[in-house]
XYZ file of C-alpha atoms in Angstrom:
228
model
C -73.600 180.400 -20.040
C -72.376 182.219 -16.899
C -75.741 183.980 -16.568
C -77.712 180.720 -16.689
C -75.324 179.098 -14.226
C -75.704 182.050 -11.862
C -79.485 181.755 -12.026
C -79.286 178.006 -11.407
C -77.032 178.572 -8.398
C -79.468 181.118 -6.972
C -82.399 178.742 -7.480
C -80.392 175.924 -5.923
C -79.530 178.071 -2.921
C -83.238 178.822 -2.363
C -84.089 175.102 -2.494
C -81.277 174.188 -0.106
C -82.275 176.964 2.314
C -85.877 175.785 2.257
C -84.854 172.176 2.893
C -82.555 173.195 5.762
C -85.328 175.231 7.371
C -87.647 172.214 7.202
C -85.006 169.968 8.778
C -84.396 172.479 11.566
C -88.152 172.657 12.056
C -88.134 168.913 12.689
C -85.810 169.509 15.633
C -82.675 168.116 14.017
C -79.321 169.420 15.181
C -76.538 170.612 12.887
C -74.648 167.307 13.200
C -77.805 165.364 12.257
C -78.390 167.521 9.187
C -74.765 167.180 8.098
C -74.989 163.383 8.449
C -78.185 163.241 6.356
C -76.674 165.371 3.599
C -73.520 163.220 3.424
C -75.582 160.037 3.475
C -77.772 161.193 0.598
C -74.736 162.310 -1.404
C -73.210 158.855 -0.914
C -76.439 157.219 -2.053
C -76.514 159.357 -5.183
C -72.928 158.397 -5.991
C -73.732 154.736 -5.426
C -76.847 154.860 -7.587
C -74.880 156.357 -10.452
C -72.199 153.647 -10.356
C -72.936 151.293 -13.268
C -71.143 148.177 -12.025
C -72.192 145.517 -9.519
C -69.422 144.287 -7.219
C -69.869 141.140 -5.119
C -67.574 139.793 -2.398
C -68.031 136.025 -2.038
C -66.388 133.685 0.426
C -66.662 130.211 1.872
C -68.632 131.736 4.759
C -70.790 134.825 4.983
C -68.931 136.522 7.841
C -65.768 136.646 5.731
C -67.671 138.145 2.809
C -69.392 140.746 4.977
C -66.158 141.774 6.673
C -64.467 142.260 3.293
C -67.443 144.063 1.766
C -67.691 146.463 4.688
C -63.996 147.345 4.615
C -63.768 147.685 0.853
C -66.941 149.757 0.545
C -65.237 152.314 2.761
C -61.759 152.012 1.245
C -62.607 152.124 -2.461
C -65.873 154.064 -2.110
C -67.979 151.565 -4.065
C -71.015 149.629 -2.863
C -70.120 145.963 -2.468
C -72.621 143.154 -1.953
C -71.680 140.167 0.201
C -72.607 136.525 -0.369
C -71.208 133.026 -0.132
C -69.610 131.247 -3.054
C -72.399 128.664 -2.947
C -74.939 131.475 -3.440
C -73.138 133.223 -6.294
C -75.757 131.882 -8.687
C -78.085 134.524 -7.212
C -75.803 137.258 -8.563
C -75.491 136.443 -12.240
C -75.609 140.194 -12.953
C -72.348 140.836 -11.102
C -69.652 142.674 -13.065
C -66.882 141.993 -10.545
C -66.640 139.076 -8.095
C -64.084 139.262 -5.273
C -63.058 135.907 -3.781
C -60.099 134.359 -1.924
C -57.279 133.484 -4.313
C -57.781 129.760 -3.698
C -61.317 130.023 -5.107
C -60.576 132.069 -8.230
C -60.287 129.073 -10.566
C -63.581 127.486 -9.552
C -65.468 130.799 -9.579
C -64.180 131.585 -13.079
C -66.164 128.570 -14.247
C -69.340 129.409 -12.317
C -69.352 133.170 -13.051
C -68.091 133.413 -16.645
C -69.697 136.808 -17.205
C -67.871 138.517 -14.360
C -64.341 139.729 -13.834
C -63.144 137.505 -10.963
C -60.523 139.115 -8.732
C -58.617 137.346 -5.960
C -58.411 138.870 -2.496
C -55.709 138.361 0.098
C -57.014 138.599 3.652
C -55.508 138.006 7.042
C -56.583 137.205 10.585
C -55.250 139.786 13.022
C -52.017 139.008 14.823
C -53.645 139.298 18.250
C -55.817 136.232 17.768
C -53.074 134.247 16.032
C -50.586 135.129 18.756
C -52.883 133.803 21.454
C -53.501 130.515 19.630
C -49.800 130.041 18.907
C -49.100 130.072 22.662
C -51.615 127.350 23.494
C -50.188 124.051 24.738
C -51.284 120.892 22.948
C -53.178 119.739 26.055
C -55.180 122.989 26.140
C -58.499 123.616 24.400
C -59.361 126.389 21.981
C -62.949 127.594 21.788
C -64.398 129.419 18.783
C -67.712 131.276 18.677
C -69.098 132.441 15.345
C -72.283 134.189 14.299
C -73.141 131.600 11.645
C -72.243 127.932 11.499
C -70.672 128.071 8.034
C -67.670 129.921 9.516
C -66.644 127.166 11.920
C -64.904 124.801 9.497
C -62.955 127.389 7.474
C -61.864 129.368 10.548
C -60.751 126.256 12.416
C -58.664 125.136 9.444
C -57.165 128.592 8.969
C -56.195 128.918 12.635
C -54.628 125.452 12.675
C -52.722 126.097 9.456
C -51.288 129.407 10.594
C -50.386 128.445 14.171
C -49.763 124.665 13.915
C -52.014 124.176 16.927
C -53.014 120.499 17.037
C -54.917 120.466 20.322
C -58.660 120.225 20.816
C -60.943 122.804 19.210
C -64.541 123.270 20.310
C -66.788 125.604 18.350
C -70.371 126.861 18.375
C -72.398 129.365 16.384
C -75.059 131.633 17.831
C -77.316 131.934 14.801
C -79.984 129.870 16.556
C -79.301 131.052 20.101
C -76.464 131.495 22.588
C -77.404 128.795 25.096
C -74.423 126.668 24.015
C -71.883 129.393 24.795
C -71.731 129.008 28.599
C -70.957 125.240 28.525
C -68.266 125.934 25.916
C -66.622 128.606 28.065
C -66.230 126.157 30.958
C -64.296 123.714 28.765
C -61.833 126.056 27.075
C -58.522 127.713 27.903
C -58.865 130.364 25.194
C -61.970 131.741 23.497
C -61.932 133.416 20.103
C -65.049 135.018 18.666
C -65.850 136.609 15.341
C -66.694 140.290 15.250
C -70.278 139.436 14.299
C -70.661 137.335 17.466
C -68.788 139.621 19.846
C -71.698 141.750 21.007
C -73.806 138.752 22.034
C -71.140 136.860 23.980
C -68.697 139.331 25.516
C -70.801 139.745 28.652
C -70.780 135.965 29.205
C -66.996 135.598 29.228
C -65.493 135.523 32.749
C -62.634 137.926 33.363
C -60.259 135.081 34.176
C -60.681 133.425 30.756
C -58.335 134.412 27.945
C -60.248 135.694 24.945
C -59.786 137.697 21.749
C -61.800 138.759 18.699
C -61.101 137.299 15.276
C -60.743 140.287 12.971
C -60.403 139.687 9.238
C -58.830 142.416 7.131
C -58.108 142.838 3.437
C -54.410 143.172 2.653
C -53.227 146.594 1.513
C -51.880 145.080 -1.713
C -55.343 143.744 -2.565
C -56.961 147.106 -1.893
C -54.501 148.831 -4.225
C -55.069 146.179 -6.890
C -58.826 146.716 -6.727
C -58.393 150.467 -7.125
C -56.451 149.771 -10.304
C -58.791 147.162 -11.757
C -62.259 148.464 -10.884
C -63.352 151.544 -12.834
C -64.007 154.689 -10.831
């Protein structure tokens, strides 16, 4: 009834006021308090969502990039993994994979709704590779080693670059980066590796990040297929 709702609102207001006073007493500023409230509201919404969504790719950096973008765009928590580790997520309700992997994942995750994703490497990185001469060398730095093969193939396929490619990962250290830089005409690095290597790249060396984004059409398709 309206009376009961009014009483509940008054009680709620007292609780909120008390909590705010405690947060202020801790020395938190208004922006900090606002962030905490929004964060907790997001957690509550996530906890109430009854479905498990997993983004799985040939390499973990692809899956994490997709999961991070889609979590923000469709407002659902998305777990990231590799296709080879999908067996650890048998409770998944939805599995998001590249279109080329849909058929094989349908067989390995029969209990999930498998949805194909279209992703793209940003035009900045592709444009730089497409201008390389065949006698020049492309260098690739990734966070984890499982990204090297798929990224190299994707870059070659999209740019028709047939020159030499040298690649390293920094999951076990960055000591191999400096020798690589001396041998390359262009360096590309994944977003997960950028922070560790940017300071090592000389200003005279061409370089660019490899950013992976989910196509708008795939985002819209997910909004249609995944329950709110």
